[in-house]
CSV table of C-alpha atoms in Angstrom, one decimal:
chain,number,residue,atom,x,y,z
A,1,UNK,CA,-82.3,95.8,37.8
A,2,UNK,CA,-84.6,92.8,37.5
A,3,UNK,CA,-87.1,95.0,34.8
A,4,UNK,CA,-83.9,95.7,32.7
A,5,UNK,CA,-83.3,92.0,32.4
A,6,UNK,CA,-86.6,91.1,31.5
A,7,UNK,CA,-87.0,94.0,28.8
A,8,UNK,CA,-86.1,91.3,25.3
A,9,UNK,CA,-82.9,92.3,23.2
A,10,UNK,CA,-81.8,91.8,19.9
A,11,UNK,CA,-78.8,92.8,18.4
A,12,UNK,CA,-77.6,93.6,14.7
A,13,UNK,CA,-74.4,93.4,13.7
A,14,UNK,CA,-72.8,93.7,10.1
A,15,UNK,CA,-73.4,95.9,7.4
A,16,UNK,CA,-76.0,97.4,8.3
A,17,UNK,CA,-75.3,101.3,8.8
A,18,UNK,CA,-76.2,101.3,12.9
A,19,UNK,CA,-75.1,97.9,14.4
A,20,UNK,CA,-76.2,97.4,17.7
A,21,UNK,CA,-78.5,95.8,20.6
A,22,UNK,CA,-81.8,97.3,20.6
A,23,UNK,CA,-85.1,96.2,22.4
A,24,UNK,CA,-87.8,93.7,20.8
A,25,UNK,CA,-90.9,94.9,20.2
A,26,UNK,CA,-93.7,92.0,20.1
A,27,UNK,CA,-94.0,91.3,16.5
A,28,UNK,CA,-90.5,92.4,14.9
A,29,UNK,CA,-89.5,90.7,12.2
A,30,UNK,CA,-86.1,90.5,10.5
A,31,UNK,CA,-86.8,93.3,8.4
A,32,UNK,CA,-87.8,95.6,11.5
A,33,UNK,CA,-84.6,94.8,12.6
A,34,UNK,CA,-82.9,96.1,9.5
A,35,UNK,CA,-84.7,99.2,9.3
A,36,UNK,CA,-84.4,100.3,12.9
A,37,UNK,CA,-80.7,99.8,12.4
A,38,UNK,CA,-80.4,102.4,9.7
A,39,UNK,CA,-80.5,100.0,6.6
A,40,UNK,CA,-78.0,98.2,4.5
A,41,UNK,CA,-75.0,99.7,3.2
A,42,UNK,CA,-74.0,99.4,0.0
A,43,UNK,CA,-71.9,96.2,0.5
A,44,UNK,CA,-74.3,94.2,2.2
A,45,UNK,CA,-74.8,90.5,0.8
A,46,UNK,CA,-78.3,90.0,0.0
A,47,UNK,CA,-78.2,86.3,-0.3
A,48,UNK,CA,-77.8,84.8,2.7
A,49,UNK,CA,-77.6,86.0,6.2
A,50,UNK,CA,-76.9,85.0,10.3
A,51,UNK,CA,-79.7,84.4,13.2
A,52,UNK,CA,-77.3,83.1,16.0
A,53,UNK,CA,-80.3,82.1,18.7
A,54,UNK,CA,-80.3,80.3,22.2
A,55,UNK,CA,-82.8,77.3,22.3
A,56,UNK,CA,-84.7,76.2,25.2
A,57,UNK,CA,-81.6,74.7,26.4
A,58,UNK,CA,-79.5,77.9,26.2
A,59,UNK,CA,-77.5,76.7,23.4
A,60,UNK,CA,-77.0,77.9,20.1
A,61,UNK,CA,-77.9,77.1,17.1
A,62,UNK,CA,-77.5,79.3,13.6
A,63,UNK,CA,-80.3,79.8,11.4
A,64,UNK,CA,-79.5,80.7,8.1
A,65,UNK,CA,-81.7,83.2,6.0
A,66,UNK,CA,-82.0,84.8,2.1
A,67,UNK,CA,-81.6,88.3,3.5
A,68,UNK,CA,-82.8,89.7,-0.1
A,69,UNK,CA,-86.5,87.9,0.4
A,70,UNK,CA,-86.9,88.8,4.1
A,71,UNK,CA,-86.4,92.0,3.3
A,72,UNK,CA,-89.2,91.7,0.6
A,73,UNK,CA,-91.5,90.3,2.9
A,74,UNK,CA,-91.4,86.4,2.3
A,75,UNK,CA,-92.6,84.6,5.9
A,76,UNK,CA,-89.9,82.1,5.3
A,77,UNK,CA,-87.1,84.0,5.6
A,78,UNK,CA,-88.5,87.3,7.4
A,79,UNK,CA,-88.5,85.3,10.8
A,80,UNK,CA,-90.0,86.4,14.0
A,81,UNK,CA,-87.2,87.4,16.2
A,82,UNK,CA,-86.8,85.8,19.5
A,83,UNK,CA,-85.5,87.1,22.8
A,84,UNK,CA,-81.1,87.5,22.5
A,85,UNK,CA,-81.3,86.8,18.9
A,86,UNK,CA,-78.4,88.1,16.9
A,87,UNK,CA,-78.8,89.2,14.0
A,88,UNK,CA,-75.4,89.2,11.4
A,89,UNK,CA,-75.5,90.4,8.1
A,90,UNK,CA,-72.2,89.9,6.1
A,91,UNK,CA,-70.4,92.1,3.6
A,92,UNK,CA,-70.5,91.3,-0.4
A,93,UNK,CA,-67.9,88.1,-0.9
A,94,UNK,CA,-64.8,89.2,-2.9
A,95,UNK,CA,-65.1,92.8,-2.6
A,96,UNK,CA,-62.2,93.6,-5.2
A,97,UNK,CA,-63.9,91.2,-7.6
A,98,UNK,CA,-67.2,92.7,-7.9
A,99,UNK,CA,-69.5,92.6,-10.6
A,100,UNK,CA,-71.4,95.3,-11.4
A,101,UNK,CA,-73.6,96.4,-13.7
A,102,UNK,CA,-76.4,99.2,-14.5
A,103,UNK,CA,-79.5,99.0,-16.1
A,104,UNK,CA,-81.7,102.2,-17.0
A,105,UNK,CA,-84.3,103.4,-19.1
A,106,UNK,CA,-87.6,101.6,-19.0
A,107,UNK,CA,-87.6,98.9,-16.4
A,108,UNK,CA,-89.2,99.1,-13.2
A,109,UNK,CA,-86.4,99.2,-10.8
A,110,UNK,CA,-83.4,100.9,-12.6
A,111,UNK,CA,-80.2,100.7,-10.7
A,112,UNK,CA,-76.5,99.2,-10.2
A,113,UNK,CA,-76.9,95.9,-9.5
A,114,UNK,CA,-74.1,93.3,-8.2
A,115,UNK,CA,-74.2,90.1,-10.1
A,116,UNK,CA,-72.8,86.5,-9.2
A,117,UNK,CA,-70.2,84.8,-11.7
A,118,UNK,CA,-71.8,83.4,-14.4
A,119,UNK,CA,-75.3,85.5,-14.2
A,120,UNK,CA,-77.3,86.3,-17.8
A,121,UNK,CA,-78.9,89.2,-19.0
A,122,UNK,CA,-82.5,87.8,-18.3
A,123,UNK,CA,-81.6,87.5,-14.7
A,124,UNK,CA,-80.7,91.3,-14.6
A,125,UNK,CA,-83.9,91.8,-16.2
A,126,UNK,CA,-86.1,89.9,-14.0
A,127,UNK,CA,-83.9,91.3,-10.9
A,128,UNK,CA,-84.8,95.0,-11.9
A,129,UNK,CA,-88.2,94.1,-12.4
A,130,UNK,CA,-89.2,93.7,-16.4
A,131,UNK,CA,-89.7,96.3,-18.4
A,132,UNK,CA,-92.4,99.7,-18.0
A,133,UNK,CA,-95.6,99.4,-20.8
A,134,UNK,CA,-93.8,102.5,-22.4
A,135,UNK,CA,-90.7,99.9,-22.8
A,136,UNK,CA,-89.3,99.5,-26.8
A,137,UNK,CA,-86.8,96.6,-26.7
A,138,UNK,CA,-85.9,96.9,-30.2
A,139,UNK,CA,-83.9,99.9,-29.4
A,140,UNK,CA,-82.2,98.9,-26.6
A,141,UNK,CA,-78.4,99.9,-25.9
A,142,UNK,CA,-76.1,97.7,-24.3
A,143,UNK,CA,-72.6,98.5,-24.0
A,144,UNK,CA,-69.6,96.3,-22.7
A,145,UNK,CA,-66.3,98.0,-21.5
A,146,UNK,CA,-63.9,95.1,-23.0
A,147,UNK,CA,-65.6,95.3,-26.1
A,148,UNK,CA,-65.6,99.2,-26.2
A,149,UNK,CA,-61.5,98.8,-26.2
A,150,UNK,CA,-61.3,96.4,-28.9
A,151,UNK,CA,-63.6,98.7,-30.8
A,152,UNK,CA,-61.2,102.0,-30.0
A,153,UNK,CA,-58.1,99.7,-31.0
A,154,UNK,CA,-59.4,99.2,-34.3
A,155,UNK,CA,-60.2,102.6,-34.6
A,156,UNK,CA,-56.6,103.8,-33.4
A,157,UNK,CA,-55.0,101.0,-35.8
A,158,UNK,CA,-57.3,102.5,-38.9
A,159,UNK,CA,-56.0,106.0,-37.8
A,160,UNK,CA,-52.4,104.6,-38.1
A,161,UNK,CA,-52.7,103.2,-41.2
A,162,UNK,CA,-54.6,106.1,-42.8
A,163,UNK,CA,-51.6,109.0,-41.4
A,164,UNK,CA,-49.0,106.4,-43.3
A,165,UNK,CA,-50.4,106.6,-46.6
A,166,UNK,CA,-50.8,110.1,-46.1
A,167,UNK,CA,-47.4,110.5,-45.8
A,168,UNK,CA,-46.9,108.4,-48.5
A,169,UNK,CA,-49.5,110.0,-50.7
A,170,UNK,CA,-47.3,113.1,-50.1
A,171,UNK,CA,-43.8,111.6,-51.3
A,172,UNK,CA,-46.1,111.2,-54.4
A,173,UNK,CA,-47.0,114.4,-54.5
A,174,UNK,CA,-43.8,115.8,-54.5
A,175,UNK,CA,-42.2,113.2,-57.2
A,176,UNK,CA,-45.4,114.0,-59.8
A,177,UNK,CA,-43.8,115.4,-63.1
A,178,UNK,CA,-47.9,115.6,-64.8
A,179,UNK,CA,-49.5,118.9,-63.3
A,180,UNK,CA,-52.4,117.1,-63.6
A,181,UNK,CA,-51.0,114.2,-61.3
A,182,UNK,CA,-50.0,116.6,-58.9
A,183,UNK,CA,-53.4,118.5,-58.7
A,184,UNK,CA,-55.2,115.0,-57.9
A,185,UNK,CA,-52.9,114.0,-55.3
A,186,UNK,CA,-53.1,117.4,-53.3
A,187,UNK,CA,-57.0,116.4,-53.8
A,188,UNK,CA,-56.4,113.1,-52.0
A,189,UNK,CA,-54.1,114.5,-49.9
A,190,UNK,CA,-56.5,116.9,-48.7
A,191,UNK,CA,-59.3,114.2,-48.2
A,192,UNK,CA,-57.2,111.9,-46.5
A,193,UNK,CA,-56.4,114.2,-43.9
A,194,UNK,CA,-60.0,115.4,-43.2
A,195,UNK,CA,-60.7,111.9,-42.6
A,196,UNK,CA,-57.8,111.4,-40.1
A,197,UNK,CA,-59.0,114.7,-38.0
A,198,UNK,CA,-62.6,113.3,-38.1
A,199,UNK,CA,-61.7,110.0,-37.4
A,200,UNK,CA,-59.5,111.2,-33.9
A,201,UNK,CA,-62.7,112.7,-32.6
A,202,UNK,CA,-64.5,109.7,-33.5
A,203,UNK,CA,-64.7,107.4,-29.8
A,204,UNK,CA,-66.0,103.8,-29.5
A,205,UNK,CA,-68.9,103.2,-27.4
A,206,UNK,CA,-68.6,99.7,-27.0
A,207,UNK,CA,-72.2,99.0,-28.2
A,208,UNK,CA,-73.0,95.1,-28.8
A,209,UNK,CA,-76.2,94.1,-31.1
A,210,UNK,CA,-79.1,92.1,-29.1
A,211,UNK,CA,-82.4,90.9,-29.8
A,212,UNK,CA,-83.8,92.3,-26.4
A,213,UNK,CA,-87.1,90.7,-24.9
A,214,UNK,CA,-89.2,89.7,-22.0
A,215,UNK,CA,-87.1,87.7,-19.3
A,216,UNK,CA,-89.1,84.5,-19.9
A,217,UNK,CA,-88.5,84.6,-23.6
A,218,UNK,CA,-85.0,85.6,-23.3
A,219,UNK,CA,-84.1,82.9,-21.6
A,220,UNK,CA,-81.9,80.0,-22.9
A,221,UNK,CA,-81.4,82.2,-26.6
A,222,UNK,CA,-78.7,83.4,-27.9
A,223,UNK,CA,-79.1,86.8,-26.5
A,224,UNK,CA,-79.1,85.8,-23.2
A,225,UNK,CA,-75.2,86.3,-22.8
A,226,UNK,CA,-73.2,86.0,-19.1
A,227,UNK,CA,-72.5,89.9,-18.1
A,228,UNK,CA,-69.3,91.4,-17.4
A,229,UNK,CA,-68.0,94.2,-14.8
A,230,UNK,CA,-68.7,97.8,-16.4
A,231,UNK,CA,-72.0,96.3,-18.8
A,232,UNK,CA,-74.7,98.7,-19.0
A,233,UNK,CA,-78.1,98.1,-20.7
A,234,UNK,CA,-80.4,101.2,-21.4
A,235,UNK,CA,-83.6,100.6,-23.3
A,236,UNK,CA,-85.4,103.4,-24.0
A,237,UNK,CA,-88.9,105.0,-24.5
A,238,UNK,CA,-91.3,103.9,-27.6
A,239,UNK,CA,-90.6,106.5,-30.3
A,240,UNK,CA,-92.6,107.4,-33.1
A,241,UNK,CA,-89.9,108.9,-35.9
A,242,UNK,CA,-87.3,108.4,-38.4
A,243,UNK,CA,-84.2,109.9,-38.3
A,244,UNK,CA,-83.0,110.9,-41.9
A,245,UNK,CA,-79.0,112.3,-41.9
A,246,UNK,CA,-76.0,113.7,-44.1
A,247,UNK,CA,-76.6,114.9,-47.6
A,248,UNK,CA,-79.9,115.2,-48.3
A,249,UNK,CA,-81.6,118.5,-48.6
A,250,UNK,CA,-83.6,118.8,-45.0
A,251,UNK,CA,-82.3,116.1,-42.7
A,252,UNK,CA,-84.6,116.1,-40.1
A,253,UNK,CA,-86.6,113.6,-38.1
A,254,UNK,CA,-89.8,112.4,-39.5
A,255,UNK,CA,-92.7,111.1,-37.9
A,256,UNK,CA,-93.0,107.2,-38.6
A,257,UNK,CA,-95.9,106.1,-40.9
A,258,UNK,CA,-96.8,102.4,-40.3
A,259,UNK,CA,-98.7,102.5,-44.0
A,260,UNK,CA,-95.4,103.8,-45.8
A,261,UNK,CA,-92.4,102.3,-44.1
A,262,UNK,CA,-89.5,102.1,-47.1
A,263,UNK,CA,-86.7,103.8,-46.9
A,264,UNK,CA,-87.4,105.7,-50.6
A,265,UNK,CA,-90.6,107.0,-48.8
A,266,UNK,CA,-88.6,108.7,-45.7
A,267,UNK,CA,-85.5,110.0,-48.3
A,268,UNK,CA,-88.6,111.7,-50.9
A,269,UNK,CA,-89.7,113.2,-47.4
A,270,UNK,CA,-87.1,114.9,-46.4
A,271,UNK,CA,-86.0,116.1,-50.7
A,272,UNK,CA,-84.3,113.3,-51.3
A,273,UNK,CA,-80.6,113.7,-51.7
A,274,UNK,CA,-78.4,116.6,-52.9
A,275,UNK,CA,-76.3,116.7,-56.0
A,276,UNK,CA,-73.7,116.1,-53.6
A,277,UNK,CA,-74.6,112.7,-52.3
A,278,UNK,CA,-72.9,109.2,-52.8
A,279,UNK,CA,-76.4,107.4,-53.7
A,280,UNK,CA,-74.1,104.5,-54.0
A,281,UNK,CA,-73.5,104.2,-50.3
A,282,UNK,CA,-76.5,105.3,-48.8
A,283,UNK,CA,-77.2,102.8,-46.0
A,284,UNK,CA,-80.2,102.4,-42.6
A,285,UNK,CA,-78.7,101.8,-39.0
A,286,UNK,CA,-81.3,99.9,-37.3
A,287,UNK,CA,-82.2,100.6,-34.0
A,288,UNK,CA,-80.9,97.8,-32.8
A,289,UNK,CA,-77.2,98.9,-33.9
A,290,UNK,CA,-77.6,97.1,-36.9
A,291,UNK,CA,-76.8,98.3,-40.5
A,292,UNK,CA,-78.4,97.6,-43.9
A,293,UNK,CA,-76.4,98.6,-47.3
A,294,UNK,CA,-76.8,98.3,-50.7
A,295,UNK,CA,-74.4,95.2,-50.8
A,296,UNK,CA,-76.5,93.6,-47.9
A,297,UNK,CA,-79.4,93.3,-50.5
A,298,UNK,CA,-77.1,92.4,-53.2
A,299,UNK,CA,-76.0,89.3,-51.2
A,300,UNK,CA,-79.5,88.2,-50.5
A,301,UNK,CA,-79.1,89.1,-46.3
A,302,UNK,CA,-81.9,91.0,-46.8
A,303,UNK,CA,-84.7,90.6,-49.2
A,304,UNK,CA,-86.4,94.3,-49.8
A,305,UNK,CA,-87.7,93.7,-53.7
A,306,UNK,CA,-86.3,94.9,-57.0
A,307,UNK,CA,-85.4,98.4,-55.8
A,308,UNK,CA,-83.4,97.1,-53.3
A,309,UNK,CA,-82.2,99.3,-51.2
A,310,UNK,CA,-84.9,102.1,-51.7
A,311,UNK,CA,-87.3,99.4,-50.6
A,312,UNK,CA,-86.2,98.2,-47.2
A,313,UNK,CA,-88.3,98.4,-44.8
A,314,UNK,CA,-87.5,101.4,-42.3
A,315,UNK,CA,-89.1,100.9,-38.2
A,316,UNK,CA,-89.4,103.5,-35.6
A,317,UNK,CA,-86.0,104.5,-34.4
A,318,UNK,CA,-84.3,103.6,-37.8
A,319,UNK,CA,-81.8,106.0,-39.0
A,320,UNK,CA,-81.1,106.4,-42.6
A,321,UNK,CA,-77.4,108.2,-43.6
A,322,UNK,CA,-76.4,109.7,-47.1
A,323,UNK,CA,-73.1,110.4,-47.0
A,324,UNK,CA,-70.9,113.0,-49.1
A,325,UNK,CA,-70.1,111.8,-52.9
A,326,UNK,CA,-65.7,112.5,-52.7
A,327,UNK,CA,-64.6,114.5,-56.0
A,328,UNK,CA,-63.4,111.6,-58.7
A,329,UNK,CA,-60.1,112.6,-59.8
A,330,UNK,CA,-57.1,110.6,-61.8
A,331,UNK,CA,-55.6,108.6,-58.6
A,332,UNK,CA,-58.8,107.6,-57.0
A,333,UNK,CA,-58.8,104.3,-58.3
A,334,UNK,CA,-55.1,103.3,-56.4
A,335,UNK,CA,-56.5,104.1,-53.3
A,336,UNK,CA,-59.0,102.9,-50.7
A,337,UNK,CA,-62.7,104.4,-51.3
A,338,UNK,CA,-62.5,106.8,-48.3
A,339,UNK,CA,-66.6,106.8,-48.0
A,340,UNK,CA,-66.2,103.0,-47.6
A,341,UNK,CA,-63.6,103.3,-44.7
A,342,UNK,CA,-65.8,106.2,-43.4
A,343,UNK,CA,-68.9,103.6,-43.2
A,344,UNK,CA,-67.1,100.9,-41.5
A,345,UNK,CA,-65.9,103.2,-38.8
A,346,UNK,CA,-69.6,104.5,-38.2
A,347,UNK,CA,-70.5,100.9,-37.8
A,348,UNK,CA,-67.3,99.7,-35.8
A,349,UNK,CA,-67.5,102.5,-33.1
A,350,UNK,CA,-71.1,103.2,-33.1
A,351,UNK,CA,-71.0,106.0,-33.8
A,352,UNK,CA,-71.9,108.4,-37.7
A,353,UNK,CA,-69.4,110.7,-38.4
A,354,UNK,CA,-70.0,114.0,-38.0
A,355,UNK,CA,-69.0,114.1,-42.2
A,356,UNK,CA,-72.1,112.6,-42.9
């Protein structure tokens, strides 16, 4: 009886998945403790946790600890457990408020991490580590839940408006005394509802443009923007092509050439395009999510030379689109250019149209 009481205790209690009063082995730290309990689960708070301990005078006193360090092996708060410590390890604050978020892809720790109110992007990226060698930032994808619905409600308003004046375009139809008038509005017609079925299979993917880089540099920039419950940042592997799309006559990708990097080079690659293309609205997605036209140049955004468009400068991961020249007929002119509506939904959702 004597021997039991002098073999030293501890005892873990909390979230971790084996609570408990096991012996003290000489040595044992805080993060012995842990492991010979089973480990965390999944709700355990990381940033602060409980050693209730009796001092000399057998009373106690509370020692408070960053759980999230000891466990990484930081003296300071990976104590040396004493004789009767206890150790308590308390669940995630707010557990119907949680914040989570997932990063993937290229950084050294990928994973669904829970941030605090308030937290920025850099301090996901530090958290999970940086990013791998093999990281390229300017393609990174980060999606946001809220903004992915206000994306799909413009897409749903656009469909709306478009199965209107297709009904509309119809009553037309029908009241057209010129043969020649009717022929153009069945053409329409016909148009309008092709881009109504490809525009309901069209879905937002909530994508938001950033100017990704190293924690350190990210930090106090505009890009560094608080994160929301459901945000999800992927950044992929370093690629070496060009991904050329729609009416041209071998859309393909093609492997990037840092000596001839305009966007007339990559289109004279691939045939340039078809007889059938809108050369008009040919236009680059960047791989950032961001999109170059012909009217970007106009403006002066961009600054690619005399050939404007033809000229811009195309980087690994670009994609260039030539979409479908519509057949011109009578009415065109009193209704919306469908390629233009087709382009902004491409650039609203995220997504290019399986048209192009």
């Amino acid at each position: 009886r004597i021997a039991f009481r002098d073999i030293p205790k501890v005892t873990v209690s909390g979230e971790v998945r084996n609570p408990g009063t096991l012996e003290l082995k000489k040595g044992a730290r805080v993060s012995d403790l842990v492991q010979l309990a089973g480990d965390l689960t999944k709700d355990a708070y990381l940033d602060q946790a409980e050693i209730v301990r009796l001092d000399e005078k057998r009373k106690m006193q509370t020692i408070y600890i960053d759980l999230g360090k000891a466990l990484a092996g930081e003296e300071k708060d990976n104590l040396l457990l004493k004789d009767e410590d206890q150790l308590f390890i308390r669940r995630i604050p707010d557990e119907a408020g949680k914040t989570r978020v997932v990063v993937s892809g290229e950084v050294r720790f990928p994973g669904a991490y829970v941030v605090r109110e308030g937290e920025r992007l850099s301090s996901l990226i530090d958290r999970a580590g940086g990013f791998t060698p093999e990281a390229y930032l300017q393609a990174a994808i980060f999606t946001r839940v809220s903004t992915q619905k206000s994306q799909q409600e413009a897409i749903d308003k656009l469909i709306e408006d478009l199965e209107l004046e297709v009904a509309q375009k119809a009553q037309e139809a029908t009241g057209a005394l010129d043969k020649e008038d009717v022929e153009a509005n069945k053409q329409v017609l016909a148009a309008r509802k092709s881009l109504v079925a490809q525009l309901k299979k069209a879905r937002a993917k909530g994508r938001i443009i950033i100017r990704l880089a190293e924690a350190d540099k990210l930090k106090g920039t505009s890009a560094d923007i608080p994160l929301e419950d459901g945000d999800r940042l992927l950044v992929p592997k370093k690629t070496n092509v060009v991904n050329v799309v729609g009416r041209v006559y071998n859309p393909t990708d093609v492997v990037y050439d840092p000596e001839n990097d305009s966007l007339g080079h990559y289109l004279s690659l691939v045939g340039g395009p078809t007889e059938s293309a809108d050369r008009d609205h040919i236009f680059l997605i960047r791989a950032n999510g961001s999109v170059v036209t012909r009217d970007n140049v106009q403006s002066g955004f961009f600054v690619f030379g005399e050939k404007g468009l033809l000229s811009a400068k195309v980087e690994p991961g670009d994609s260039i689109v030539v979409p479908e020249k519509l057949i011109q007929v009578r009415l065109m002119k009193d209704i919306k250019d469908i390629t233009q509506i087709m382009f902004q939904i491409a650039v609203t959702a995220g997504v290019i149209i399986a048209a192009f």
